Coordinates of C-alpha atoms and ligand atoms in Angstrom, one line a residue:
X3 CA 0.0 0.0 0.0
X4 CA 1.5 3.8 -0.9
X5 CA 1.9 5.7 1.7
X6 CA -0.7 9.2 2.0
X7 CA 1.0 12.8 1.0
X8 CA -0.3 15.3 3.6
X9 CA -1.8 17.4 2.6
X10 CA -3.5 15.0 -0.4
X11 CA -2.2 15.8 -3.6
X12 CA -4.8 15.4 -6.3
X13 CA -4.2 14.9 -9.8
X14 CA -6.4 16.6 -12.3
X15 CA -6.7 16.1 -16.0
X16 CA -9.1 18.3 -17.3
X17 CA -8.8 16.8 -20.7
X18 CA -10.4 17.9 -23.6
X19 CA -14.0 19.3 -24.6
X20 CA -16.1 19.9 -21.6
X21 CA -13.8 18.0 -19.5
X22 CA -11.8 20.6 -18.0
X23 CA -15.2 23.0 -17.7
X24 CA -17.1 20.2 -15.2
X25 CA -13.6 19.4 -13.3
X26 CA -13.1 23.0 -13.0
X27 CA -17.0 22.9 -10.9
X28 CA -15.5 19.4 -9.0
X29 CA -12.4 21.6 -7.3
X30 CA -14.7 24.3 -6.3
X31 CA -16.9 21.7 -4.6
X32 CA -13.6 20.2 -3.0
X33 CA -12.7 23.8 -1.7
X34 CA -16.0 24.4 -0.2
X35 CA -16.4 21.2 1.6
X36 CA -12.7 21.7 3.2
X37 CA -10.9 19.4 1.6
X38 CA -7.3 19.7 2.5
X39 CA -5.6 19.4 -1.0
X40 CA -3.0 20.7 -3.3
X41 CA -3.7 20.2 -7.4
X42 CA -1.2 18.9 -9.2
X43 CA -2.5 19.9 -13.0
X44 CA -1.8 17.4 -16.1
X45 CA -1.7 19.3 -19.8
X46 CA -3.1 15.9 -21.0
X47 CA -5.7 14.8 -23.6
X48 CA -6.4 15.8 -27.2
X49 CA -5.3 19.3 -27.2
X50 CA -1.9 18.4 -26.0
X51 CA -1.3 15.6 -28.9
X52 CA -2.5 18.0 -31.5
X53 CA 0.2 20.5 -29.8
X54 CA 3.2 18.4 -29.4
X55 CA 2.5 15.0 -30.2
X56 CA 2.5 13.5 -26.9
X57 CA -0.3 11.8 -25.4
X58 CA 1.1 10.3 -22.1
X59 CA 4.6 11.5 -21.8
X60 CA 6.9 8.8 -19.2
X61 CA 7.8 12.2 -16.5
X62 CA 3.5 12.4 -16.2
X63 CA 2.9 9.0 -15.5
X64 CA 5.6 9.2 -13.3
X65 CA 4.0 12.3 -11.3
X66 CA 0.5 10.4 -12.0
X67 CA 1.8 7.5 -9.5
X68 CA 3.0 10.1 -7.1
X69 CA -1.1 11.3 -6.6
X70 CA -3.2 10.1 -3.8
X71 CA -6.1 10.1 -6.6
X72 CA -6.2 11.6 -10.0
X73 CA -9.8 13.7 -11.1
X74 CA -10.4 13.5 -14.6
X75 CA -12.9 15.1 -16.8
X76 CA -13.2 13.6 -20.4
X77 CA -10.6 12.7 -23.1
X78 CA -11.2 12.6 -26.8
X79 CA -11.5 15.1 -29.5
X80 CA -12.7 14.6 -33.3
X81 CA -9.5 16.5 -34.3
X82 CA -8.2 12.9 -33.8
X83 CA -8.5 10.1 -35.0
X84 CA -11.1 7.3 -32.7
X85 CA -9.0 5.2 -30.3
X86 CA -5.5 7.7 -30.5
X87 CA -6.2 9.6 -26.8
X88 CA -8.6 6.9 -25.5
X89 CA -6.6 3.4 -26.1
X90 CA -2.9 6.5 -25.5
X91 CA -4.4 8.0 -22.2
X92 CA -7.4 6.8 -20.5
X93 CA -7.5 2.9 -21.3
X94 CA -3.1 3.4 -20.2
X95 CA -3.4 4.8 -17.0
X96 CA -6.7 2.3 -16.2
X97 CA -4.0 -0.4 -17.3
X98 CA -0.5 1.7 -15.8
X99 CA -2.7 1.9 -12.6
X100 CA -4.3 -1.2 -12.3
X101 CA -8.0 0.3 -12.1
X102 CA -9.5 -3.1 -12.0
X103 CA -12.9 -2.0 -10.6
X104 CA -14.7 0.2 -12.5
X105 CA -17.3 0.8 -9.9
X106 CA -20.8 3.3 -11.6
X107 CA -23.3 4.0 -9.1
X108 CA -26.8 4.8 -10.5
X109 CA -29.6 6.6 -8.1
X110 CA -32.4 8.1 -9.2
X111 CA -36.4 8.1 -7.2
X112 CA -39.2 6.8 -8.7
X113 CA -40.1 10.3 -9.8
X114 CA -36.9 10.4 -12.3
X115 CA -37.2 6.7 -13.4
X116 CA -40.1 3.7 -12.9
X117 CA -39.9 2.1 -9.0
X118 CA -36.5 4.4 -8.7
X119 CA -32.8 3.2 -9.6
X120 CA -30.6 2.6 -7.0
X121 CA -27.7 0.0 -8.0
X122 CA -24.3 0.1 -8.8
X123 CA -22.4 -2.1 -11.6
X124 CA -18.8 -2.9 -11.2
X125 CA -17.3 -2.9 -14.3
X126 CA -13.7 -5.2 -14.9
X127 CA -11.3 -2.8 -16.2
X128 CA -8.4 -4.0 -17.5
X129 CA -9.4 -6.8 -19.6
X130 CA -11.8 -8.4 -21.9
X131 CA -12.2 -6.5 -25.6
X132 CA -10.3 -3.6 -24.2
X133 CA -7.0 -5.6 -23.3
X134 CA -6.2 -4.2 -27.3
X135 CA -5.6 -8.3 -28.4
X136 CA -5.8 -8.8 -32.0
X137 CA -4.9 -7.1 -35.5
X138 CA -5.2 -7.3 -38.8
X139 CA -3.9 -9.6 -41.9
X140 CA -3.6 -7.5 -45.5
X141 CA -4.6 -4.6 -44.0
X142 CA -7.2 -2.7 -46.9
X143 CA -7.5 -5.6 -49.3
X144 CA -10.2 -7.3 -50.3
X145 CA -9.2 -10.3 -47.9
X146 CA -8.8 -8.5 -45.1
X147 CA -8.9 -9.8 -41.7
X148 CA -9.5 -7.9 -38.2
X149 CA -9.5 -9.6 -35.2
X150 CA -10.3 -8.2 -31.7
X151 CA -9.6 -10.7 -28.8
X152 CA -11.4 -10.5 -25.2
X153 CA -8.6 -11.3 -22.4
X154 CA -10.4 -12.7 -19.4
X155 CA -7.8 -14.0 -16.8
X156 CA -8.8 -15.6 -14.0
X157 CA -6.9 -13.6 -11.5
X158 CA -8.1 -10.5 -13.2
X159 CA -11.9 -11.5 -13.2
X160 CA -11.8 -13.4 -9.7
X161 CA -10.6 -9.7 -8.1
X162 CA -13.3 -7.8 -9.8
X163 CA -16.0 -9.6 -8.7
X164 CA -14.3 -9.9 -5.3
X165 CA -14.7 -5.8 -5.2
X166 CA -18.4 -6.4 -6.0
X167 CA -18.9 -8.6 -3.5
X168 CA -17.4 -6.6 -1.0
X169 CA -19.5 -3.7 -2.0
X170 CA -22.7 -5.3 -1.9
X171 CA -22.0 -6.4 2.2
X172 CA -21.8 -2.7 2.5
X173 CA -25.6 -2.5 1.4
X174 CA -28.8 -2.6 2.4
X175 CA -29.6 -5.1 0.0
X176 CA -26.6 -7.0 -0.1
X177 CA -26.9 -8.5 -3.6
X178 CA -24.9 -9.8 -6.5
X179 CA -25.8 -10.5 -10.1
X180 CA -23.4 -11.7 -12.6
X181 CA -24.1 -9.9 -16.1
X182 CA -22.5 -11.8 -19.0
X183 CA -23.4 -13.7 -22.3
X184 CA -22.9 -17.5 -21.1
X185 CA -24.9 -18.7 -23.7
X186 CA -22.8 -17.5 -26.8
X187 CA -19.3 -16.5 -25.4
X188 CA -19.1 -20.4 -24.0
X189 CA -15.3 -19.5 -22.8
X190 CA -15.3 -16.2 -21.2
X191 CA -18.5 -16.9 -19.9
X192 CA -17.8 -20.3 -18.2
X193 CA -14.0 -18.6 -16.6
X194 CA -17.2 -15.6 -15.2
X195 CA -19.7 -17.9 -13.9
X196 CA -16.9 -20.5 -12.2
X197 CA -15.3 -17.1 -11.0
X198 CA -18.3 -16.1 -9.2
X199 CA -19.6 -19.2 -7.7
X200 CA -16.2 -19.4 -6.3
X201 CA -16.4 -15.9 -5.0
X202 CA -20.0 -16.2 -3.7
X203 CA -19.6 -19.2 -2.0
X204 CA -17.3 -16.6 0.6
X205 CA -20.2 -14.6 0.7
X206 CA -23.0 -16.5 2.2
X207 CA -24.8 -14.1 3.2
X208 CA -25.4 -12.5 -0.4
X209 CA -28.0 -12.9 -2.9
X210 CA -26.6 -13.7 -6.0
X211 CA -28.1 -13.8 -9.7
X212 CA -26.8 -14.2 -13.5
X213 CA -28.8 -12.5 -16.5
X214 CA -27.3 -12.6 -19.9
X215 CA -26.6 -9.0 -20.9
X216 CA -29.5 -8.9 -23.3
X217 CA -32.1 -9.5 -20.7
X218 CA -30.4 -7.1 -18.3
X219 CA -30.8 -4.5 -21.4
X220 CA -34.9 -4.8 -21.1
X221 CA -34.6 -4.9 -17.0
X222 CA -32.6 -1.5 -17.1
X223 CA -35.4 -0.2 -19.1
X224 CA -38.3 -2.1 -17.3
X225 CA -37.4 -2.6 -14.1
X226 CA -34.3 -1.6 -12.8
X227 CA -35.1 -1.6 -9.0
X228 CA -34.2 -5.4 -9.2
X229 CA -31.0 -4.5 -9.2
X230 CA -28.5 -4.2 -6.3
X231 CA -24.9 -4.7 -7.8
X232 CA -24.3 -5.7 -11.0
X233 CA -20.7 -7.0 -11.7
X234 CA -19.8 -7.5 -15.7
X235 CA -16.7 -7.3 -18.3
X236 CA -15.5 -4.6 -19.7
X237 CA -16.7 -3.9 -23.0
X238 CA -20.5 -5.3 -21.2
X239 CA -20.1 -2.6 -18.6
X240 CA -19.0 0.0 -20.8
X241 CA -22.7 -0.1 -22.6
X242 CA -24.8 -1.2 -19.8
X243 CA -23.5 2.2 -17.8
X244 CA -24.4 4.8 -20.5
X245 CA -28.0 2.9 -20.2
X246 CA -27.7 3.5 -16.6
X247 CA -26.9 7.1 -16.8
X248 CA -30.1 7.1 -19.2
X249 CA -32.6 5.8 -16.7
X250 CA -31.3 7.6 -13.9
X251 CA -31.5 11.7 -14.6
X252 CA -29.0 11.2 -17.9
X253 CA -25.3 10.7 -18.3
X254 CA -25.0 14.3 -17.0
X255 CA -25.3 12.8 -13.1
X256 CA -23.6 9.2 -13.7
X257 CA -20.2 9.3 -11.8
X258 CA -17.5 6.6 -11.2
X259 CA -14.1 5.5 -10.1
X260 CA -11.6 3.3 -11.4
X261 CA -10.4 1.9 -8.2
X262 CA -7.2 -0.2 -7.3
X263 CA -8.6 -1.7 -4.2
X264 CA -5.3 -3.0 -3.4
X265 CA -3.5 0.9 -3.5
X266 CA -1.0 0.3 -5.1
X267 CA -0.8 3.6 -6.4
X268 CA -3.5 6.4 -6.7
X269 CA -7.0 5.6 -8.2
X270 CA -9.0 7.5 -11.0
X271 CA -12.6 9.1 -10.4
X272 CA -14.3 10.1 -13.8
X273 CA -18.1 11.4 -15.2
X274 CA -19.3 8.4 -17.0
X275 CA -19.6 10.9 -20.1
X276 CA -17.2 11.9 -23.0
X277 CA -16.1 15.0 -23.7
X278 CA -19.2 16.3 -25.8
X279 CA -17.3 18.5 -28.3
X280 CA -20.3 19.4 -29.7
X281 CA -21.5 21.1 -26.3
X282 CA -18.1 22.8 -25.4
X283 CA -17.6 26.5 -24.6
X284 CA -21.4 26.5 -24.6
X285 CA -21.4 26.5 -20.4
X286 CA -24.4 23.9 -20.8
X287 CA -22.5 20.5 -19.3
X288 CA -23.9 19.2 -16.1
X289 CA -21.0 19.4 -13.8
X290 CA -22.5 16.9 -11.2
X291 CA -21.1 13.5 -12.5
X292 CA -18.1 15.2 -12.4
X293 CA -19.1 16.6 -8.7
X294 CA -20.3 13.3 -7.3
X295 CA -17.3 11.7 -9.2
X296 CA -15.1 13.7 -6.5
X297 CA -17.4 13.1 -4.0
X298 CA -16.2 9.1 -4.6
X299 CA -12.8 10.1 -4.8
X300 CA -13.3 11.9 -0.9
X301 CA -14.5 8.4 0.2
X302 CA -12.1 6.1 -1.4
X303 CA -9.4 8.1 0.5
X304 CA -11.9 7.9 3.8
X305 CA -12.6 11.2 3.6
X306 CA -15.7 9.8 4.6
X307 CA -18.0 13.2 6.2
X308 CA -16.6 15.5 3.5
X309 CA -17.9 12.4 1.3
X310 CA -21.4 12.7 2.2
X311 CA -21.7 16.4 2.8
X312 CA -21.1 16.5 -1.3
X313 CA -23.0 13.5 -1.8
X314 CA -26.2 14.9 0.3
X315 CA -25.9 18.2 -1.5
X316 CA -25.9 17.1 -4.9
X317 CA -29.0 14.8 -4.2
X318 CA -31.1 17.5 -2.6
X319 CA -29.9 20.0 -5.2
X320 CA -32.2 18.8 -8.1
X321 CA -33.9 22.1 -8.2
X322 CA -30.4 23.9 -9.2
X323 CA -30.5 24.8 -12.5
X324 CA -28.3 27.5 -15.0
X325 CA -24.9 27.1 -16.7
X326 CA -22.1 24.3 -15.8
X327 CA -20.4 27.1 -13.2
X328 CA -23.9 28.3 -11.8
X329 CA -24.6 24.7 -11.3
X330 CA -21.1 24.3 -9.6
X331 CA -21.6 27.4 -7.7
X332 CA -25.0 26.8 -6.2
X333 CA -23.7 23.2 -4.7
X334 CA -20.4 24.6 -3.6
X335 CA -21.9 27.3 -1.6
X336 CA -24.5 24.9 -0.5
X337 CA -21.8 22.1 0.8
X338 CA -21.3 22.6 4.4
X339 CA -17.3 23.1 4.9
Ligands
IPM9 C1 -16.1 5.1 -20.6 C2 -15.8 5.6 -21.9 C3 -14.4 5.0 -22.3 C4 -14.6 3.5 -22.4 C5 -13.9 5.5 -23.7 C6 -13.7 7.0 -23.7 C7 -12.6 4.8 -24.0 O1 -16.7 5.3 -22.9 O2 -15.4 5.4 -19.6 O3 -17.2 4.5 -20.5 O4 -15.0 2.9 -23.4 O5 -14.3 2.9 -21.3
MN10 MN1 -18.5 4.4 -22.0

């Protein structure tokens, strides 16, 4: 485990688009709640690698590890081509970091969303389609041939759902279910399913459940309050989260973290959204994923009051409306210090 800087030093990637606007909301929020912090700012993301070329130069990475956490807002600019900042920068320092749990709480009442939302998936981060397996054979021909591996170690899968787990004996509910595709990806799947049995079977006091990704796509939409925890690979997670973020008050309020239970080295807190190019300069992003995102970040480091003073502002600050800083500054002035 690394040893704490004191005070914490934070490391903030504002990225590109609106990603430094809603971080930019997140550090006021951290000042007002009396969070004892110094910034240490990373010129990181697209703008940077249309500058100089470099999308995660080795002295950054370097200073990265040296963070207690890291806030980032979004990465990824149509300046570039797909893949070039996200596979360079964010899918790195998930891998460089070991962010294995990708953990996206969704909350929303039954006035926002059907019987109300309130479950969190737990997203494997460092494997699966991401892991960047595969290639192609004569590249551009008629013939060609692209191939896109999904990693699944056991190690790497067993730890995940060991997080989820974990979480779930934290809540009320105290309940797992496995989201995967057993039926079709017969290899993966199996590794998943013998994962979590193994897993569960420490955890006899959790309710457990499987649905195959399809069927969890029409529960999302139909009835969502039958979820607890939802643990699922990578490339799963990735989609089921923006569908999250849909059902519960839009991607606008849908925080997470990309944790390294194990702190080894400082872990990530991120909106679940992208940069949004298209909205940028335009003062209309919702800084609260971003907000909440830092309010994870405050309890991951056991910060655990400041935690919920954010937390319990942003949830009773529904009627806040106006730009991305009026938004910011109505909850920071709100937040008790
Ligand atoms: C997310 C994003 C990223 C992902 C992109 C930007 C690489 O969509 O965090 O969900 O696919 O993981
Ligand atoms: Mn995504």
């Amino acid at each position: 485990m690394k040893a704490k800087n004191n005070p914490y030093r934070i490391g903030v990637i504002g990225g590109d688009g609106i990603g430094p606007e809603v971080t930019a909301e997140a550090l006021k929020v951290l000042d007002a709640v009396g969070f004892d912090y110094t910034p240490v700012v990373f010129d990181l993301g697209g703008t940077r690698y249309l500058r100089d070329g470099e999308i995660l130069p080795a002295a950054d990475l370097a200073a990265i590890r040296e963070c207690d956490a890291v806030l980032l807002g979004a990465v990824g600019t149509p300046e570039v081509a797909p893949g070039i900042i996200e596979r360079g920068l964010l899918l790195r320092l998930r891998f460089e970091l070991d962010l294995y749990a990708n953990v996206r709480p969704f909350l929303a009442p039954a006035s926002v969303y059907n019987d109300g939302v309130d479950m969190v998936v737990v997203r494997e981060n460092t494997e699966g389609t991401y892991a960047g397996e595969g290639g192609f054979l004569r590249y551009d021909t008629e013939y060609e041939v692209a191939t896109q591996g999904s990693v699944n170690t056991r190690h790497g899968v067993e730890r995940c759902i060991r997080h989820a787990f974990a979480l779930a004996t934290a809540r009320e509910r105290n309940h797992v279910t496995l989201v995967h595709k057993t039926n079709v990806l017969t290899f993966a799947g199996d590794l998943w399913q013998r994962a979590f049995d193994a897993v569960a079977a420490d955890y006899p006091a959790t309710g457990t459940a499987y649905n195959h990704i399809d069927a969890a796509c029409i529960y999302f939409v139909q009835d969502p309050s039958r979820y607890d925890v939802i643990v699922t690979d990578n490339l799963f997670g990735d989609i089921i989260t923006d569908l999250g973020g849909a059902i519960s008050g839009g991607v606008g309020r849908a925080a997470s973290a990309n944790l390294n239970p194990d702190r080894t080295g400082p872990s990530l807190f991120e909106p679940v959204h992208g940069s949004a190019p298209d909205i940028a300069g335009t003062g209309t992003a919702d800084p609260r994923a971003a907000i909440i995102s830092a309010a994870m970040m405050l309890e991951f480091l056991g910060e655990n009051a400041a935690a919920a003073r954010v937390q319990d502002t942003v949830k009773t600050a529904d009627d806040v409306t106006g730009s991305t800083s009026e938004i910011g500054d109505a909850i920071a002035e709100r937040v008790p210090a």
